Coordinates of C-alpha atoms in Angstrom, one line a residue:
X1315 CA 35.2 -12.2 20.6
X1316 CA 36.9 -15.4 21.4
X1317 CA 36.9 -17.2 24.9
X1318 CA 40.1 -15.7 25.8
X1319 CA 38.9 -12.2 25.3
X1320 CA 35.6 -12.8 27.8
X1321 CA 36.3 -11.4 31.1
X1322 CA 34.8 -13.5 33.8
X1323 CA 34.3 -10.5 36.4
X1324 CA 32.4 -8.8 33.6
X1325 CA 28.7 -8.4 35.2
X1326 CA 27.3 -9.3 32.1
X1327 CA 29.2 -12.5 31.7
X1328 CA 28.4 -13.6 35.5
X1329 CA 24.7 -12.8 35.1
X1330 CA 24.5 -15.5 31.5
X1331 CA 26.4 -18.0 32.9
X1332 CA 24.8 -21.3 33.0
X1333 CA 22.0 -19.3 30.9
X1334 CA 19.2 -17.6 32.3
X1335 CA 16.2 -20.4 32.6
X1336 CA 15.5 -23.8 34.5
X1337 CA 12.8 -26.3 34.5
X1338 CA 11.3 -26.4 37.8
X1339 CA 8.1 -29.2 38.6
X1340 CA 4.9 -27.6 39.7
X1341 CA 3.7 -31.3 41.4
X1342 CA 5.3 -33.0 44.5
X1343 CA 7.7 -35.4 44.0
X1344 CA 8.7 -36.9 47.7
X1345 CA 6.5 -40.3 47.7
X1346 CA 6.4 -43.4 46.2
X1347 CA 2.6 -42.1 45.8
X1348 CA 3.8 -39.1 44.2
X1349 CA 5.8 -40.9 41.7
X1350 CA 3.1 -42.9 40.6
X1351 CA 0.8 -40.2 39.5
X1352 CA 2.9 -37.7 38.0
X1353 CA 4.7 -40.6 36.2
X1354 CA 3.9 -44.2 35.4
X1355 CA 1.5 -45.8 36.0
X1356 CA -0.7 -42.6 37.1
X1357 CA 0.3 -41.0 33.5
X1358 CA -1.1 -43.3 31.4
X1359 CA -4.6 -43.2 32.3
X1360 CA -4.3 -39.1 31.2
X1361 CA -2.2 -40.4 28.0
X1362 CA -5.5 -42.2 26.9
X1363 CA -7.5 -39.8 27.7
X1364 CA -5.9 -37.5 25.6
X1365 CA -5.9 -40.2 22.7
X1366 CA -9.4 -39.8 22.8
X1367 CA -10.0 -36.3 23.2
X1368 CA -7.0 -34.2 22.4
X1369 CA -8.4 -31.3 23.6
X1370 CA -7.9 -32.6 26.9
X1371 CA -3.8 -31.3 26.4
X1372 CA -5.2 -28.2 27.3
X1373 CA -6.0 -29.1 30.6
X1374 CA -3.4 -32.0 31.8
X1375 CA -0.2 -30.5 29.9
X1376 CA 1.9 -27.5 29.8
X1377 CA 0.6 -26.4 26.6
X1378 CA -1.9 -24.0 27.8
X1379 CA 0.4 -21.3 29.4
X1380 CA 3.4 -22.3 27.3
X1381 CA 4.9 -20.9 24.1
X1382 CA 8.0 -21.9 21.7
X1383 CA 10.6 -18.7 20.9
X1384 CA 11.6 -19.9 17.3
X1385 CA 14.3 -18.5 15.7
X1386 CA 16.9 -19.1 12.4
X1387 CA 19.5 -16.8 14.1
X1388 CA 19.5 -14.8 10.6
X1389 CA 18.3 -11.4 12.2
X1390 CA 19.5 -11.1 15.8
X1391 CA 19.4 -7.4 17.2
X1392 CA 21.8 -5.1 15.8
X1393 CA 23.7 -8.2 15.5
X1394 CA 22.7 -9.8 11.6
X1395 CA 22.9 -13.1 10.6
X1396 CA 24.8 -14.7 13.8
X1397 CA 23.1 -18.2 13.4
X1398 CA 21.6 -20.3 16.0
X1399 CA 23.8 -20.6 18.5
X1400 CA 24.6 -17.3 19.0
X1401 CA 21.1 -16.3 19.3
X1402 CA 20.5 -18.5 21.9
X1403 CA 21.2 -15.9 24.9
X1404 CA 18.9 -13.5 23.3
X1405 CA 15.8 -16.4 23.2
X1406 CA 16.7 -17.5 26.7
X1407 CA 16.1 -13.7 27.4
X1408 CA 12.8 -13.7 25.5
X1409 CA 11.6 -16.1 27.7
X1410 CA 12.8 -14.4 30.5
X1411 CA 10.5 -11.8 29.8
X1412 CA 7.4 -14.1 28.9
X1413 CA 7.8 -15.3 32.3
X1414 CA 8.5 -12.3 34.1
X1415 CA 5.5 -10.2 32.8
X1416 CA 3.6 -12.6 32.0
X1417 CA 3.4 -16.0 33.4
X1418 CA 3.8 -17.4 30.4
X1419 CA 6.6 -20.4 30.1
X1420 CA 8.3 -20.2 26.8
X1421 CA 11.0 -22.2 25.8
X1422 CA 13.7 -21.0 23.3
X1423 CA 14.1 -23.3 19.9
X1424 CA 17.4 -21.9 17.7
X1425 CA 16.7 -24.0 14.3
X1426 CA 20.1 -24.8 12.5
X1427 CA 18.8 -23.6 9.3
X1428 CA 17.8 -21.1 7.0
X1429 CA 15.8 -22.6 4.4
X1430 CA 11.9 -21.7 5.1
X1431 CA 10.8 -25.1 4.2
X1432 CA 12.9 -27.0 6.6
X1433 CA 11.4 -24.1 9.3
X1434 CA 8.0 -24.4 8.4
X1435 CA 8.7 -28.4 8.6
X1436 CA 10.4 -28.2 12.3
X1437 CA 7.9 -25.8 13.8
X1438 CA 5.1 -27.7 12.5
X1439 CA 6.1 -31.1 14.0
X1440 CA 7.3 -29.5 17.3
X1441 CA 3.8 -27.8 17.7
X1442 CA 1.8 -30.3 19.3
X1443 CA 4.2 -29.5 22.4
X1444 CA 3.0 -26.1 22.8
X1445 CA 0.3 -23.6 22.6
X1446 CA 1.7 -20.6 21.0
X1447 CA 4.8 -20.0 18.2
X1448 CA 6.5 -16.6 19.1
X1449 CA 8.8 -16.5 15.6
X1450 CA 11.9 -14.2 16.6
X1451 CA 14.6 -12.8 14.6
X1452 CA 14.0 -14.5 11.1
X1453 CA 15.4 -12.0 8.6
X1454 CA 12.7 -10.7 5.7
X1455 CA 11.3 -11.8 3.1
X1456 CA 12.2 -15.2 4.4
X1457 CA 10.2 -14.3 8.0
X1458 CA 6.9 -13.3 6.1
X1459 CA 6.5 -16.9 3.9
X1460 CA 7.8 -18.8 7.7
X1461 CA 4.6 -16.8 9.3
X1462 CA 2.1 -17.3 6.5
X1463 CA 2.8 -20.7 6.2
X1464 CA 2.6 -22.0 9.9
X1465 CA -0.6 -19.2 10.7
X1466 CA -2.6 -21.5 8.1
X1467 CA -1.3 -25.2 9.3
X1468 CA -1.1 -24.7 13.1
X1469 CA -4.0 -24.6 15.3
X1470 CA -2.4 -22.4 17.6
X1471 CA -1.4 -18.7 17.4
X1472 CA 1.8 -18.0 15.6
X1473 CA 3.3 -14.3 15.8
X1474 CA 6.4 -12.9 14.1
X1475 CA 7.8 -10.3 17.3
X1476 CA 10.0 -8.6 15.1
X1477 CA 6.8 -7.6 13.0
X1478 CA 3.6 -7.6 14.9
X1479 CA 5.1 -6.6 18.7
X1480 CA 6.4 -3.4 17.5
X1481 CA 3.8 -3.0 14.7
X1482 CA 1.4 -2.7 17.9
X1483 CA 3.3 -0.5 20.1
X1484 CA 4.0 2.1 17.5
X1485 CA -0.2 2.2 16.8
X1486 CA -0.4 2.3 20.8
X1487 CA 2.3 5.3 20.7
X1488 CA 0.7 7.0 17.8
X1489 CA -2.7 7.2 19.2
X1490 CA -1.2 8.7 22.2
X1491 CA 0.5 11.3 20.3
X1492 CA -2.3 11.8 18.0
X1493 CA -4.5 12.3 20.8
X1494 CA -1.8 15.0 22.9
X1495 CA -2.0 17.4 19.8
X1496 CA -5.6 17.1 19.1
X1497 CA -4.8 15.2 15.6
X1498 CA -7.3 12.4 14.1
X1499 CA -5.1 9.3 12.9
X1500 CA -7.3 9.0 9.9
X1501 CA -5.5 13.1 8.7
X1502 CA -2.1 12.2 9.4
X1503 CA 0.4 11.9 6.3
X1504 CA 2.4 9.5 7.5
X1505 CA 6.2 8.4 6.0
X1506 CA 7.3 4.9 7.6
X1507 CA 11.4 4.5 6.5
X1508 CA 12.0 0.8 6.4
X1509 CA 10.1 -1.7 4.4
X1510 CA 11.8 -4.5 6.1
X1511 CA 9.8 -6.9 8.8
X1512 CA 9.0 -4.1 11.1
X1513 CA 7.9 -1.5 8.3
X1514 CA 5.5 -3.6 6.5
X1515 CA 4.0 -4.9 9.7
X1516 CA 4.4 -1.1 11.3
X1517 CA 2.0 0.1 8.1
X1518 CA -0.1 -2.3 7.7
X1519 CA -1.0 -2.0 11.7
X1520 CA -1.6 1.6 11.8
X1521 CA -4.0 1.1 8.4
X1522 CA -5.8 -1.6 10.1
X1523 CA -5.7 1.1 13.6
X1524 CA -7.1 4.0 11.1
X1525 CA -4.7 5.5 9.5
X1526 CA -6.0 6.5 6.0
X1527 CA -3.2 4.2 3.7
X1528 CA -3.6 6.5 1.0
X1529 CA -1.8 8.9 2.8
X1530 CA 1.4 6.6 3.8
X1531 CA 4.1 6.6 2.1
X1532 CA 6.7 4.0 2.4
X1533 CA 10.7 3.9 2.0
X1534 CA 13.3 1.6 1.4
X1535 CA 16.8 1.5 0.6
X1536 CA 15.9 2.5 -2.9
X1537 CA 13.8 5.3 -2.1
X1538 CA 9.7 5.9 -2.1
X1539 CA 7.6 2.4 -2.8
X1540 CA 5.1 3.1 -5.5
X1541 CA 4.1 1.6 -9.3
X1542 CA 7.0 3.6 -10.8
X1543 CA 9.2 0.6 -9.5
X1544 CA 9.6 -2.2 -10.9
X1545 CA 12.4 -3.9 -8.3
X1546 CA 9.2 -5.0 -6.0
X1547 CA 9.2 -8.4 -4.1
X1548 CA 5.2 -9.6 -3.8
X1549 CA 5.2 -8.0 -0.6
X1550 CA 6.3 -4.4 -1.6
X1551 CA 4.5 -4.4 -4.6
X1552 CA 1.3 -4.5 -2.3
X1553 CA 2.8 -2.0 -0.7
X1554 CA 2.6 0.4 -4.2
X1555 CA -0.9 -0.9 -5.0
X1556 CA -2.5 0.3 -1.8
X1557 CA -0.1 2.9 -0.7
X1558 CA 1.7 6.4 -1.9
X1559 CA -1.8 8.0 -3.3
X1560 CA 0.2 11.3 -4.3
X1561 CA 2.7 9.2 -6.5
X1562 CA 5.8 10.5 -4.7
X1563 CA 8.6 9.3 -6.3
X1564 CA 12.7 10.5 -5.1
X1565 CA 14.2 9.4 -1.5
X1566 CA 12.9 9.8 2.1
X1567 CA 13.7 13.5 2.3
X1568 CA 10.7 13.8 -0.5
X1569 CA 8.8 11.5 1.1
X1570 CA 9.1 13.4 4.6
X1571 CA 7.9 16.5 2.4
X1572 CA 4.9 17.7 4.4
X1573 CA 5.3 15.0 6.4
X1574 CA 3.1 14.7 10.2
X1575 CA 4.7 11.1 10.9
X1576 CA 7.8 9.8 10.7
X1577 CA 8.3 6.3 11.6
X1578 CA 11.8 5.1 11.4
X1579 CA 12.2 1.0 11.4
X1580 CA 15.1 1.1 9.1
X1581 CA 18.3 1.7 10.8
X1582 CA 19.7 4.4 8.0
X1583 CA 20.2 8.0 8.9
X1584 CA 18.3 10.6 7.5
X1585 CA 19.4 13.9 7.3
X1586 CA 17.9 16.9 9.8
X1587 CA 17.1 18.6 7.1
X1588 CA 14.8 16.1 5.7
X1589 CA 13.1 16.4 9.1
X1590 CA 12.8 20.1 9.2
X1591 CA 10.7 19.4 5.9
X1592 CA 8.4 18.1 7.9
X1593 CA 5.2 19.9 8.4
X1594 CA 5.3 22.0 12.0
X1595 CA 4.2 20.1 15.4
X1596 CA 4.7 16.9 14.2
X1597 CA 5.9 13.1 15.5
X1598 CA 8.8 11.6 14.7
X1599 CA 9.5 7.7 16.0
X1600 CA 12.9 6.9 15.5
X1601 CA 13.2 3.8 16.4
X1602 CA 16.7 1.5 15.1
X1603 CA 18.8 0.3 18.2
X1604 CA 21.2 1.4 19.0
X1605 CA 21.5 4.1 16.7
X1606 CA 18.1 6.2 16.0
X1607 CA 17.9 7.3 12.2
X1608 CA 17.2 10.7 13.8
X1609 CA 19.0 11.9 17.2
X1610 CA 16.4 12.4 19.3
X1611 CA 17.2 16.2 20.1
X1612 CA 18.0 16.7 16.5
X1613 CA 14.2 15.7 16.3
X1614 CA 12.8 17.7 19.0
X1615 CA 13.9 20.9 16.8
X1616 CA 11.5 20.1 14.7
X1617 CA 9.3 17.5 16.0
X1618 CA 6.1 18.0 19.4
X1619 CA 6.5 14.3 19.9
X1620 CA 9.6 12.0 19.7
X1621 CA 9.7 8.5 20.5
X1622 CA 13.1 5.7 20.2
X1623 CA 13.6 2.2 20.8
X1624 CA 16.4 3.5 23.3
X1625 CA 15.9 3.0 27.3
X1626 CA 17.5 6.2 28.0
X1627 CA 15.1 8.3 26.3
X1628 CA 11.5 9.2 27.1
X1629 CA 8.9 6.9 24.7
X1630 CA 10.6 4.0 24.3
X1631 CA 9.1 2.2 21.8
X1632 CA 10.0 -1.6 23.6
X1633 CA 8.1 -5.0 22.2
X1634 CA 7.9 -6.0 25.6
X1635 CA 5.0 -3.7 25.9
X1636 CA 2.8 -5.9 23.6
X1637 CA 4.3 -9.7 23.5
X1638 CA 3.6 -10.8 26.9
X1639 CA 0.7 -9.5 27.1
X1640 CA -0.4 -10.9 23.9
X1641 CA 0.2 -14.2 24.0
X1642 CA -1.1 -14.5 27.8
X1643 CA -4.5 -13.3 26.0
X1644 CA -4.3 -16.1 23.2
X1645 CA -3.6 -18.7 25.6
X1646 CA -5.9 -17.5 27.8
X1647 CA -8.9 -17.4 25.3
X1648 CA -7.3 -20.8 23.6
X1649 CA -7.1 -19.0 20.4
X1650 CA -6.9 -20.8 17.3
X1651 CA -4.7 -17.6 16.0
X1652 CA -3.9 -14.0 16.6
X1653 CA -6.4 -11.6 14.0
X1654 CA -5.5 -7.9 13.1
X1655 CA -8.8 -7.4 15.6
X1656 CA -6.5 -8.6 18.3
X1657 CA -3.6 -6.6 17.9
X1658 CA -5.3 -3.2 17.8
X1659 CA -7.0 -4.4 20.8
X1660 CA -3.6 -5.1 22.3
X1661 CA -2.3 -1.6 21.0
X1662 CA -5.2 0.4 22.4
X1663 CA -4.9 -1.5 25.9
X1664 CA -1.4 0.0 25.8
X1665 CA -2.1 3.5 25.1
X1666 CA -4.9 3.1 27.6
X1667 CA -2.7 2.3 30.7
X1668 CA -0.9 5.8 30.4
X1669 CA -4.4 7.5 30.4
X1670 CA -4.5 10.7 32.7
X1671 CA -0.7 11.0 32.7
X1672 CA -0.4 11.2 28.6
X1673 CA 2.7 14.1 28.0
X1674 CA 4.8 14.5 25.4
X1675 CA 7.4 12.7 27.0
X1676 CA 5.0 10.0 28.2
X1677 CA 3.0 8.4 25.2
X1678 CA 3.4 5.1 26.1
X1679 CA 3.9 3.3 29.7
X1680 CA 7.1 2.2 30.9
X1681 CA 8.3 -1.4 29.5
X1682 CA 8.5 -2.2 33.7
X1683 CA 5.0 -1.1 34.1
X1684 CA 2.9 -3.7 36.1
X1685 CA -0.3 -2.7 34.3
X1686 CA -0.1 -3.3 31.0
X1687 CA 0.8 -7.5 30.6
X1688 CA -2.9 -7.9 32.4
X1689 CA -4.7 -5.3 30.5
X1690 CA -3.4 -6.4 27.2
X1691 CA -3.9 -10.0 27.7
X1692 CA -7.8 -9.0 29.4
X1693 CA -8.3 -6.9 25.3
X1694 CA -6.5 -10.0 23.4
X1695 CA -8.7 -12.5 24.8
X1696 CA -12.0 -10.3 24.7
X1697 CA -10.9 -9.2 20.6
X1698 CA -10.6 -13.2 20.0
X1699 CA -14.0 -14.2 21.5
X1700 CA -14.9 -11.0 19.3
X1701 CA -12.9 -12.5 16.1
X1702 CA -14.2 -16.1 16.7
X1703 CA -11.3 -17.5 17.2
X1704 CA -11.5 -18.4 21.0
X1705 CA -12.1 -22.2 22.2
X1706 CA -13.0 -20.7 25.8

């Protein structure tokens, strides 16, 4: 779309322009007192303080209630490998939503390149600045080395979204599910389709939530992960050690064979008649945007519990359910980093807030839902004192 083809009376051209954040100062600045406390000479006495103790930046800076939205611009939405310009509008509206649900300033940092070293080298020399990394759209396997690498370095909690948001809403979801048909997590047979970002994080959340790996079986665009292949990166191939007990081999219709679970992170369509393969009364999440693998009524032929990442279905399966909430818990305990303990915490504070009204067409709250920012950053910050990896 060039310049020429954006129409200025469009509503969503007049809501972006100028962008969607502003710095605002939270101290008064109307005296010639005022001035010399906020700024020099007043700052330099806090400046030395910190010298001395840097722990003190938790205190007299920003950094305690403010995060960084990194991103490479190689994995935006539906959108691919757009590059970091583009992306900007969508970090601006990450933030948007840290701030909204949250009270959590974030400010969005769109990295001009693509090589993981150069990332890992940015993000750790911009870190001191803030206290929280929120990695966004970084296509895989790139996104899984960026994450490692910082989460060992930084002192401060660094999350990939893409993975570990919806990782946790989907455990939320399928708890909720599980527990409207009387099913233990730890008995489903579960087939995720997408071994991408989300579907490695997605299954190695719901194993870590209690879902028994040996009966997972996991799909990529080559069919059924197990031993038999031997086109693995490092990450897959863990995948085939600890997953796939049954030694499945074939494409996703054999893997939905029997199937109770279907998670769909993968954005390919799969047939309705691999679903009706399915084993009776079961869950499907379908979950690529905007186009589910499954059509949602499609699925409810054969499925007691369907879930998208679409608004205008019941069950939307939105990261904004877990982010906010997330990091306001980190920042609130001054975590060092974000353990598996604290995102099942954060997933089980979501399925939580729908409680008493739990339906089959309500398995997880609204994304507008007041509730659940508070109750997930209350579980975050109790799971890091847990985890012992709380300053406060």
């Amino acid at each position: 779309m060039s310049a020429s083809t954006v129409d200025p009376a469009d509503p969503v051209f007049l809501l972006h322009r100028g962008g969607k954040l502003a710095v605002a100062p939270t101290v008064p600045l109307s005296t010639r007192e005022d001035l010399s406390l906020a700024y020099t000479p007043g700052v330099a006495r806090v400046c030395e303080a910190i010298a001395a103790d840097p722990a003190l930046a938790d205190d007299y800076t920003w950094v305690s209630h403010t995060v960084a939205v990194v991103t490479d611009g190689s994995a935006v939405l539906g959108l691919g490998n757009i590059g970091a310009r583009a992306s900007l509008p969508v970090m601006e509206g990450k933030a948007v939503l840290f701030k909204q649900f949250a009270d959590v300033d974030a400010v969005p940092i769109c990295l001009d390149t693509q090589d993981v070293d150069e990332i890992v080298a940015t993000v750790r020399a911009l870190a001191p600045s803030f206290g929280g990394i929120n990695l966004e759209d970084i296509s895989a396997p790139r996104c899984f080395e960026v994450e490692r690498r910082l989460d060992e370095m930084l002192p401060i909690p660094v999350f990939h979204d893409d993975q570990h948001g919806t990782a946790i809403v989907v455990l939320a979801a399928l708890r909720n599910a599980a527990t409207l048909l009387h099913r233990k997590l730890g008995d489903l047979r579960v087939t995720v389709s997408g071994a991408g970002a989300a579907g490695i994080a997605v299954t190695h959340m719901l194993v870590a939530g209690g879902v028994d790996p040996a009966r997972v079986v996991v799909c990529d665009s080559r069919g059924v992960i197990g031993p038999h292949r031997t086109d693995l990166t490092a990450t897959k191939a863990h995948l085939a050690e600890t997953t796939n007990a049954e030694g499945r081999r074939g494409d996703v219709a054999e893997a939905l064979r029997g199937a109770d679970v279907l998670i769909g992170v993968s954005g390919g369509r799969i047939a309705e008649a691999a679903v009706a393969g399915m084993a009776p009364g079961g869950i499907v999440f379908a979950l690529a945007n905007p186009t589910p693998e499954v059509d949602p009524e499609v699925a409810a032929r054969h499925a007691a519990v369907v879930a998208t990442g679409r608004s205008d279905y019941p069950n939307q399966i939105n990261n904004v359910l877990a982010f906010p909430g997330v990091f306001r818990g980190a920042l609130d305990a001054r975590a060092t980093r974000i353990t598996d303990g604290m995102k099942v915490a954060a997933a089980d504070a979501i399925a939580g807030v729908v409680d008493g009204s739990l339906s089959a067409d309500a398995i997880v709250p609204s994304p507008l839902d007041p509730r659940v920012a508070p109750a997930v950053a209350a579980a975050v910050a109790e799971a890091a004192r847990h985890d012992g990896v709380a300053r406060v």
